[in-house]
């Protein structure tokens, strides 16, 4: 029975119990599968290293003179199961909204069919080559187009007909559409106009529902208010005559004792209704009245009002004391007159502000109307030009777009030149020259005032006004010359020229260019079929090196014609395909639907396998396969117990000799060892750290998946296995199991218990 390296005694005891009690085997021996594979693929008494790739781990076992040295063996906690899980997580991270669930078996199929250790494994490794995963990533970062060459496209099953689409032409007496029409109907069941009408109908229904809910709420508020008013009215009717009493207690009108009884009953009734006192009742009634007024005012439709109904202007307040002289007024009237003066001043200011606001709104309305008419006129002229000469219209807009993009790029290049810190660049030198001119303390001759007026680049003219430097700030110079900087708006453009910041300057010219560019591109996207989103400024400016890598890493579309769907014989039960294609610009149609059901494997194909050599990629805190092999070589060659396993015919037992024996026969076994590129990748890991004259011979087992069983079958026929009876072999007999229990293990060179006990 095979087991992996360092299996616990408990699992072995359960297996022994199952084999002896259930299957009634006569004898049983436990061995490590990697050693049995080496036993089958090597001559007797051979030495070397076997690397066994198992389901949940990878074992590195040194073998000297045909015997496994398990005391120096190492185990890597990474196998095909962990690799499958890691690939599945990478796919889920790359495609979080994939239409279907990617199963574990599909991920395992992708691992064994598409993943490899190196992109172009060479049969004969060349010393000094760097064909590792990191070098491949550097190649992708330099030229993202090469990533497409390493992309495998996995096509999942898909249907061209949406689930919510029904055939309107099916049924008795209805014609059957042709396949092209059926595909078009299944792909585009409704036009944009139908979708817009549907949204409008839904909006109307929501408005009707909201209006109905508001009316019901308003009606409920009116009923509650009527009930509260009736409650307060009943209090006044019952206790209205008992506010002044004579105190004789005879119950006549105004008797206070009877009033106290009514007050007590009224208070109890208020408590039953949920009010603490009468003041709380009055406050609640006021809140209800205010809420009702607000709701009615909000629901009032202005369009239903009569057209001839004009808003009522509030009457002008009167201030009678203002026209009376102060001598005819008393002290109180004088104080009132001053108050009326303040009130009239405030009223006049409000009227004036209201009039100015109305004039401003009227001017804005006229300006908007004028702009609308101008825009409509320009749109009409442009539409006529487009209909008469579409080619000329398209060339004109394309030329304007290119000019605007060139202008925006020139600004970006200037900012980049300033932000790089290169003081010798032309942009930096021009900026420093402008700063030096601004910092200069030159005088402006009054006679040449007109000459320097309005030139923002004049040196000394801004020193006083702009910086308040040696001239003492604004105003006049020492020589009585007047500073004319700032009279024209162009003078302040100098500060935009010397500005150094990472973000684009918020100048009106740049904002205007961006607005014009957006409008032009919108027209081209609407009317020019050859102009796509990839031709816009947003796409061109954001398609940087980083964006190119992302686009190649996860393409938005791959033509379905370039993907070869795997048949049932290639992968029964999985139903996916693979092929290498190129990105397509097709939008819509069957290919677009199929692309949504595709998985593109590029870097994942090499990243998953590279984890055997760099477990840190998957978060495993362990040394890689190359480091573990080096550790095994060093520990075996420097161990004094290793010489006991060597034959007496080899007198040279030096560490270099032992290393030479081990490195000249490295066997790879286990199904994951069939992944392409493993042998050259292991050679890449060992060659830099081993002496140049030390040979490295790496080979794969004849049948990595079944050679362990063949080795066991071969070993089971030897005398060493059974020992001729009597318990002298490495196997455990039934009698030994019944006497010692399931945890009894014999120590031998192929099992886990070796030399330690």
PDB file of C-alpha atoms in Angstrom, residues 477-693:
ATOM      1  CA  UNK A 477       7.633 103.507  -8.772  1.00  0.00           C
ATOM      2  CA  UNK A 478      10.514 105.312  -7.195  1.00  0.00           C
ATOM      3  CA  UNK A 479      11.074 107.267 -10.403  1.00  0.00           C
ATOM      4  CA  UNK A 480       7.406 108.369 -10.343  1.00  0.00           C
ATOM      5  CA  UNK A 481       6.632 105.881 -13.137  1.00  0.00           C
ATOM      6  CA  UNK A 482       3.262 104.179 -12.937  1.00  0.00           C
ATOM      7  CA  UNK A 483       2.938 100.354 -13.047  1.00  0.00           C
ATOM      8  CA  UNK A 484       0.484  99.427 -15.800  1.00  0.00           C
ATOM      9  CA  UNK A 485       0.520  95.651 -15.176  1.00  0.00           C
ATOM     10  CA  UNK A 486      -2.930  94.142 -14.811  1.00  0.00           C
ATOM     11  CA  UNK A 487      -4.935  96.628 -16.806  1.00  0.00           C
ATOM     12  CA  UNK A 488      -5.553  93.967 -19.431  1.00  0.00           C
ATOM     13  CA  UNK A 489      -6.685  90.423 -18.680  1.00  0.00           C
ATOM     14  CA  UNK A 490      -3.892  89.025 -20.865  1.00  0.00           C
ATOM     15  CA  UNK A 491      -1.326  90.276 -18.324  1.00  0.00           C
ATOM     16  CA  UNK A 492      -2.353  87.588 -15.838  1.00  0.00           C
ATOM     17  CA  UNK A 493      -1.658  84.766 -18.296  1.00  0.00           C
ATOM     18  CA  UNK A 494       1.988  84.932 -17.159  1.00  0.00           C
ATOM     19  CA  UNK A 495       1.003  83.139 -13.956  1.00  0.00           C
ATOM     20  CA  UNK A 496      -0.389  80.220 -15.980  1.00  0.00           C
ATOM     21  CA  UNK A 497       2.928  80.029 -17.828  1.00  0.00           C
ATOM     22  CA  UNK A 498       4.975  79.727 -14.645  1.00  0.00           C
ATOM     23  CA  UNK A 499       2.518  77.412 -12.884  1.00  0.00           C
ATOM     24  CA  UNK A 500       4.050  74.023 -12.045  1.00  0.00           C
ATOM     25  CA  UNK A 501       1.584  71.455 -10.842  1.00  0.00           C
ATOM     26  CA  UNK A 502       0.653  67.911 -11.632  1.00  0.00           C
ATOM     27  CA  UNK A 503      -2.999  68.466 -12.381  1.00  0.00           C
ATOM     28  CA  UNK A 504      -4.131  70.225 -15.565  1.00  0.00           C
ATOM     29  CA  UNK A 505      -4.616  73.978 -15.154  1.00  0.00           C
ATOM     30  CA  UNK A 506      -8.230  75.034 -14.900  1.00  0.00           C
ATOM     31  CA  UNK A 507      -7.889  77.693 -17.579  1.00  0.00           C
ATOM     32  CA  UNK A 508     -10.871  78.748 -19.625  1.00  0.00           C
ATOM     33  CA  UNK A 509      -9.098  77.913 -22.874  1.00  0.00           C
ATOM     34  CA  UNK A 510      -8.447  74.313 -21.884  1.00  0.00           C
ATOM     35  CA  UNK A 511     -11.941  73.802 -20.559  1.00  0.00           C
ATOM     36  CA  UNK A 512     -13.307  75.259 -23.771  1.00  0.00           C
ATOM     37  CA  UNK A 513     -11.124  72.925 -25.839  1.00  0.00           C
ATOM     38  CA  UNK A 514     -12.326  69.909 -23.887  1.00  0.00           C
ATOM     39  CA  UNK A 515     -15.966  70.959 -24.327  1.00  0.00           C
ATOM     40  CA  UNK A 516     -15.538  71.451 -28.076  1.00  0.00           C
ATOM     41  CA  UNK A 517     -13.735  68.126 -28.383  1.00  0.00           C
ATOM     42  CA  UNK A 518     -16.493  66.295 -26.496  1.00  0.00           C
ATOM     43  CA  UNK A 519     -19.168  67.841 -28.742  1.00  0.00           C
ATOM     44  CA  UNK A 520     -17.280  66.964 -31.941  1.00  0.00           C
ATOM     45  CA  UNK A 521     -16.684  63.372 -30.848  1.00  0.00           C
ATOM     46  CA  UNK A 522     -20.334  62.984 -29.900  1.00  0.00           C
ATOM     47  CA  UNK A 523     -21.380  64.066 -33.401  1.00  0.00           C
ATOM     48  CA  UNK A 524     -18.903  61.692 -35.015  1.00  0.00           C
ATOM     49  CA  UNK A 525     -20.037  58.782 -32.847  1.00  0.00           C
ATOM     50  CA  UNK A 526     -23.645  59.498 -33.794  1.00  0.00           C
ATOM     51  CA  UNK A 527     -23.323  59.948 -37.553  1.00  0.00           C
ATOM     52  CA  UNK A 528     -19.985  58.404 -38.630  1.00  0.00           C
ATOM     53  CA  UNK A 529     -20.039  54.560 -38.609  1.00  0.00           C
ATOM     54  CA  UNK A 530     -16.262  54.377 -39.020  1.00  0.00           C
ATOM     55  CA  UNK A 531     -15.666  56.452 -35.881  1.00  0.00           C
ATOM     56  CA  UNK A 532     -15.707  54.269 -32.751  1.00  0.00           C
ATOM     57  CA  UNK A 533     -15.031  54.834 -29.086  1.00  0.00           C
ATOM     58  CA  UNK A 534     -11.441  53.705 -29.601  1.00  0.00           C
ATOM     59  CA  UNK A 535     -10.922  56.835 -31.751  1.00  0.00           C
ATOM     60  CA  UNK A 536     -12.023  59.258 -29.038  1.00  0.00           C
ATOM     61  CA  UNK A 537      -9.670  61.355 -26.937  1.00  0.00           C
ATOM     62  CA  UNK A 538     -10.724  59.577 -23.736  1.00  0.00           C
ATOM     63  CA  UNK A 539      -9.781  56.188 -25.176  1.00  0.00           C
ATOM     64  CA  UNK A 540      -6.531  57.398 -26.719  1.00  0.00           C
ATOM     65  CA  UNK A 541      -5.390  59.283 -23.619  1.00  0.00           C
ATOM     66  CA  UNK A 542      -6.179  56.453 -21.193  1.00  0.00           C
ATOM     67  CA  UNK A 543      -4.755  53.663 -23.362  1.00  0.00           C
ATOM     68  CA  UNK A 544      -1.378  53.836 -21.708  1.00  0.00           C
ATOM     69  CA  UNK A 545       1.072  51.024 -21.121  1.00  0.00           C
ATOM     70  CA  UNK A 546      -0.832  49.982 -18.026  1.00  0.00           C
ATOM     71  CA  UNK A 547      -4.135  49.980 -19.916  1.00  0.00           C
ATOM     72  CA  UNK A 548      -2.574  48.008 -22.757  1.00  0.00           C
ATOM     73  CA  UNK A 549      -1.445  45.317 -20.318  1.00  0.00           C
ATOM     74  CA  UNK A 550      -4.911  45.129 -18.763  1.00  0.00           C
ATOM     75  CA  UNK A 551      -6.557  44.939 -22.181  1.00  0.00           C
ATOM     76  CA  UNK A 552      -4.271  42.077 -23.194  1.00  0.00           C
ATOM     77  CA  UNK A 553      -4.645  40.371 -19.791  1.00  0.00           C
ATOM     78  CA  UNK A 554      -8.444  40.324 -20.015  1.00  0.00           C
ATOM     79  CA  UNK A 555      -9.612  41.017 -23.586  1.00  0.00           C
ATOM     80  CA  UNK A 556     -13.122  42.315 -23.992  1.00  0.00           C
ATOM     81  CA  UNK A 557     -13.863  40.137 -27.016  1.00  0.00           C
ATOM     82  CA  UNK A 558     -12.379  37.219 -28.925  1.00  0.00           C
ATOM     83  CA  UNK A 559     -13.889  36.112 -32.194  1.00  0.00           C
ATOM     84  CA  UNK A 560     -15.799  32.881 -31.847  1.00  0.00           C
ATOM     85  CA  UNK A 561     -14.394  31.705 -35.176  1.00  0.00           C
ATOM     86  CA  UNK A 562     -10.907  31.651 -33.688  1.00  0.00           C
ATOM     87  CA  UNK A 563     -11.848  29.368 -30.796  1.00  0.00           C
ATOM     88  CA  UNK A 564     -11.786  25.622 -31.406  1.00  0.00           C
ATOM     89  CA  UNK A 565     -14.444  23.925 -29.307  1.00  0.00           C
ATOM     90  CA  UNK A 566     -13.260  20.687 -27.720  1.00  0.00           C
ATOM     91  CA  UNK A 567     -15.244  17.620 -28.550  1.00  0.00           C
ATOM     92  CA  UNK A 568     -16.660  15.040 -26.220  1.00  0.00           C
ATOM     93  CA  UNK A 569     -13.663  12.765 -26.668  1.00  0.00           C
ATOM     94  CA  UNK A 570     -11.254  15.528 -25.654  1.00  0.00           C
ATOM     95  CA  UNK A 571     -12.931  16.246 -22.352  1.00  0.00           C
ATOM     96  CA  UNK A 572     -16.089  14.312 -21.558  1.00  0.00           C
ATOM     97  CA  UNK A 573     -18.409  15.998 -19.121  1.00  0.00           C
ATOM     98  CA  UNK A 574     -16.721  19.401 -19.154  1.00  0.00           C
ATOM     99  CA  UNK A 575     -17.899  20.841 -22.454  1.00  0.00           C
ATOM    100  CA  UNK A 576     -15.356  23.604 -22.940  1.00  0.00           C
ATOM    101  CA  UNK A 577     -13.019  24.465 -25.805  1.00  0.00           C
ATOM    102  CA  UNK A 578      -9.680  26.077 -26.292  1.00  0.00           C
ATOM    103  CA  UNK A 579      -8.027  28.095 -29.000  1.00  0.00           C
ATOM    104  CA  UNK A 580      -5.787  31.070 -29.457  1.00  0.00           C
ATOM    105  CA  UNK A 581      -7.479  33.987 -31.175  1.00  0.00           C
ATOM    106  CA  UNK A 582      -7.050  37.681 -31.781  1.00  0.00           C
ATOM    107  CA  UNK A 583      -9.275  40.439 -30.407  1.00  0.00           C
ATOM    108  CA  UNK A 584     -12.205  41.332 -32.588  1.00  0.00           C
ATOM    109  CA  UNK A 585     -13.982  44.661 -32.895  1.00  0.00           C
ATOM    110  CA  UNK A 586     -17.375  43.112 -33.589  1.00  0.00           C
ATOM    111  CA  UNK A 587     -20.159  44.386 -31.391  1.00  0.00           C
ATOM    112  CA  UNK A 588     -23.409  42.507 -31.046  1.00  0.00           C
ATOM    113  CA  UNK A 589     -24.357  39.251 -32.692  1.00  0.00           C
ATOM    114  CA  UNK A 590     -23.701  35.687 -31.734  1.00  0.00           C
ATOM    115  CA  UNK A 591     -19.937  36.149 -31.375  1.00  0.00           C
ATOM    116  CA  UNK A 592     -20.479  38.878 -28.802  1.00  0.00           C
ATOM    117  CA  UNK A 593     -22.669  36.552 -26.714  1.00  0.00           C
ATOM    118  CA  UNK A 594     -20.145  33.752 -27.027  1.00  0.00           C
ATOM    119  CA  UNK A 595     -17.340  36.027 -25.838  1.00  0.00           C
ATOM    120  CA  UNK A 596     -19.163  36.521 -22.545  1.00  0.00           C
ATOM    121  CA  UNK A 597     -18.807  32.774 -21.929  1.00  0.00           C
ATOM    122  CA  UNK A 598     -15.041  32.684 -22.564  1.00  0.00           C
ATOM    123  CA  UNK A 599     -12.154  32.468 -20.116  1.00  0.00           C
ATOM    124  CA  UNK A 600      -8.784  33.795 -21.251  1.00  0.00           C
ATOM    125  CA  UNK A 601      -5.826  32.098 -19.598  1.00  0.00           C
ATOM    126  CA  UNK A 602      -2.474  33.839 -20.110  1.00  0.00           C
ATOM    127  CA  UNK A 603      -0.353  34.589 -17.051  1.00  0.00           C
ATOM    128  CA  UNK A 604      -2.346  32.069 -15.000  1.00  0.00           C
ATOM    129  CA  UNK A 605      -1.018  29.274 -17.216  1.00  0.00           C
ATOM    130  CA  UNK A 606       2.508  29.851 -15.874  1.00  0.00           C
ATOM    131  CA  UNK A 607       1.757  31.367 -12.474  1.00  0.00           C
ATOM    132  CA  UNK A 608       0.061  28.239 -11.126  1.00  0.00           C
ATOM    133  CA  UNK A 609       2.962  25.962 -12.094  1.00  0.00           C
ATOM    134  CA  UNK A 610       5.559  28.478 -10.907  1.00  0.00           C
ATOM    135  CA  UNK A 611       4.126  28.099  -7.411  1.00  0.00           C
ATOM    136  CA  UNK A 612       6.032  24.801  -7.049  1.00  0.00           C
ATOM    137  CA  UNK A 613       9.237  26.821  -7.235  1.00  0.00           C
ATOM    138  CA  UNK A 614       7.905  29.980  -5.511  1.00  0.00           C
ATOM    139  CA  UNK A 615       5.180  28.978  -3.001  1.00  0.00           C
ATOM    140  CA  UNK A 616       5.017  32.577  -1.808  1.00  0.00           C
ATOM    141  CA  UNK A 617       2.983  33.422  -4.920  1.00  0.00           C
ATOM    142  CA  UNK A 618       0.073  31.539  -3.335  1.00  0.00           C
ATOM    143  CA  UNK A 619       0.807  32.638   0.234  1.00  0.00           C
ATOM    144  CA  UNK A 620       2.562  29.413   1.313  1.00  0.00           C
ATOM    145  CA  UNK A 621       5.441  30.089   3.710  1.00  0.00           C
ATOM    146  CA  UNK A 622       7.833  27.442   2.458  1.00  0.00           C
ATOM    147  CA  UNK A 623      10.959  27.064   0.356  1.00  0.00           C
ATOM    148  CA  UNK A 624      10.574  26.258  -3.311  1.00  0.00           C
ATOM    149  CA  UNK A 625      11.363  23.026  -5.110  1.00  0.00           C
ATOM    150  CA  UNK A 626      14.825  24.123  -6.186  1.00  0.00           C
ATOM    151  CA  UNK A 627      15.824  25.173  -2.666  1.00  0.00           C
ATOM    152  CA  UNK A 628      14.514  21.924  -1.200  1.00  0.00           C
ATOM    153  CA  UNK A 629      16.527  19.855  -3.680  1.00  0.00           C
ATOM    154  CA  UNK A 630      19.651  21.835  -2.759  1.00  0.00           C
ATOM    155  CA  UNK A 631      18.904  21.240   0.919  1.00  0.00           C
ATOM    156  CA  UNK A 632      18.616  17.500   0.345  1.00  0.00           C
ATOM    157  CA  UNK A 633      21.901  17.434  -1.604  1.00  0.00           C
ATOM    158  CA  UNK A 634      23.772  19.293   1.114  1.00  0.00           C
ATOM    159  CA  UNK A 635      22.346  17.268   4.010  1.00  0.00           C
ATOM    160  CA  UNK A 636      23.019  13.892   2.357  1.00  0.00           C
ATOM    161  CA  UNK A 637      26.532  14.720   1.143  1.00  0.00           C
ATOM    162  CA  UNK A 638      27.596  16.116   4.533  1.00  0.00           C
ATOM    163  CA  UNK A 639      26.035  13.327   6.614  1.00  0.00           C
ATOM    164  CA  UNK A 640      28.334  10.618   7.975  1.00  0.00           C
ATOM    165  CA  UNK A 641      25.547   8.028   7.918  1.00  0.00           C
ATOM    166  CA  UNK A 642      25.222   8.311   4.125  1.00  0.00           C
ATOM    167  CA  UNK A 643      28.437   6.354   3.549  1.00  0.00           C
ATOM    168  CA  UNK A 644      26.902   3.248   5.141  1.00  0.00           C
ATOM    169  CA  UNK A 645      24.492   2.925   2.218  1.00  0.00           C
ATOM    170  CA  UNK A 646      27.218   3.127  -0.437  1.00  0.00           C
ATOM    171  CA  UNK A 647      28.786  -0.029  -1.787  1.00  0.00           C
ATOM    172  CA  UNK A 648      32.332  -0.949  -0.931  1.00  0.00           C
ATOM    173  CA  UNK A 649      33.211  -0.864  -4.655  1.00  0.00           C
ATOM    174  CA  UNK A 650      33.064   2.981  -4.635  1.00  0.00           C
ATOM    175  CA  UNK A 651      35.957   4.099  -2.475  1.00  0.00           C
ATOM    176  CA  UNK A 652      35.299   7.807  -3.114  1.00  0.00           C
ATOM    177  CA  UNK A 653      32.793   8.847  -0.450  1.00  0.00           C
ATOM    178  CA  UNK A 654      33.478  12.575  -0.552  1.00  0.00           C
ATOM    179  CA  UNK A 655      30.564  15.093  -0.528  1.00  0.00           C
ATOM    180  CA  UNK A 656      31.203  16.046  -4.159  1.00  0.00           C
ATOM    181  CA  UNK A 657      31.115  12.387  -5.169  1.00  0.00           C
ATOM    182  CA  UNK A 658      27.809  11.837  -3.371  1.00  0.00           C
ATOM    183  CA  UNK A 659      26.349  14.977  -4.998  1.00  0.00           C
ATOM    184  CA  UNK A 660      27.496  13.720  -8.393  1.00  0.00           C
ATOM    185  CA  UNK A 661      25.705  10.410  -7.818  1.00  0.00           C
ATOM    186  CA  UNK A 662      22.495  12.159  -6.847  1.00  0.00           C
ATOM    187  CA  UNK A 663      22.393  14.905  -9.501  1.00  0.00           C
ATOM    188  CA  UNK A 664      23.241  12.523 -12.329  1.00  0.00           C
ATOM    189  CA  UNK A 665      19.950  10.659 -11.826  1.00  0.00           C
ATOM    190  CA  UNK A 666      16.992  12.894 -10.901  1.00  0.00           C
ATOM    191  CA  UNK A 667      13.672  11.146 -11.544  1.00  0.00           C
ATOM    192  CA  UNK A 668      10.338  13.003 -11.804  1.00  0.00           C
ATOM    193  CA  UNK A 669       7.211  10.974 -11.086  1.00  0.00           C
ATOM    194  CA  UNK A 670       3.559  11.662 -10.417  1.00  0.00           C
ATOM    195  CA  UNK A 671       0.897  12.953 -12.832  1.00  0.00           C
ATOM    196  CA  UNK A 672       1.754  16.687 -12.324  1.00  0.00           C
ATOM    197  CA  UNK A 673       5.256  15.913 -13.619  1.00  0.00           C
ATOM    198  CA  UNK A 674       3.688  15.673 -17.095  1.00  0.00           C
ATOM    199  CA  UNK A 675       3.163  19.457 -17.140  1.00  0.00           C
ATOM    200  CA  UNK A 676       5.263  20.925 -19.960  1.00  0.00           C
ATOM    201  CA  UNK A 677       8.476  22.721 -19.113  1.00  0.00           C
ATOM    202  CA  UNK A 678       9.136  21.087 -15.751  1.00  0.00           C
ATOM    203  CA  UNK A 679      12.527  19.603 -16.686  1.00  0.00           C
ATOM    204  CA  UNK A 680      14.045  22.827 -18.101  1.00  0.00           C
ATOM    205  CA  UNK A 681      12.531  24.839 -15.225  1.00  0.00           C
ATOM    206  CA  UNK A 682      14.144  22.562 -12.626  1.00  0.00           C
ATOM    207  CA  UNK A 683      17.393  22.761 -14.570  1.00  0.00           C
ATOM    208  CA  UNK A 684      17.110  26.591 -14.447  1.00  0.00           C
ATOM    209  CA  UNK A 685      16.722  26.415 -10.666  1.00  0.00           C
ATOM    210  CA  UNK A 686      19.637  24.015  -9.989  1.00  0.00           C
ATOM    211  CA  UNK A 687      22.269  25.061 -12.503  1.00  0.00           C
ATOM    212  CA  UNK A 688      23.133  28.500 -11.002  1.00  0.00           C
ATOM    213  CA  UNK A 689      23.723  27.078  -7.500  1.00  0.00           C
ATOM    214  CA  UNK A 690      25.684  23.915  -8.383  1.00  0.00           C
ATOM    215  CA  UNK A 691      29.307  23.662  -9.513  1.00  0.00           C
ATOM    216  CA  UNK A 692      29.815  23.934 -13.249  1.00  0.00           C
ATOM    217  CA  UNK A 693      31.474  20.541 -13.558  1.00  0.00           C
TER     218      UNK A 693
END
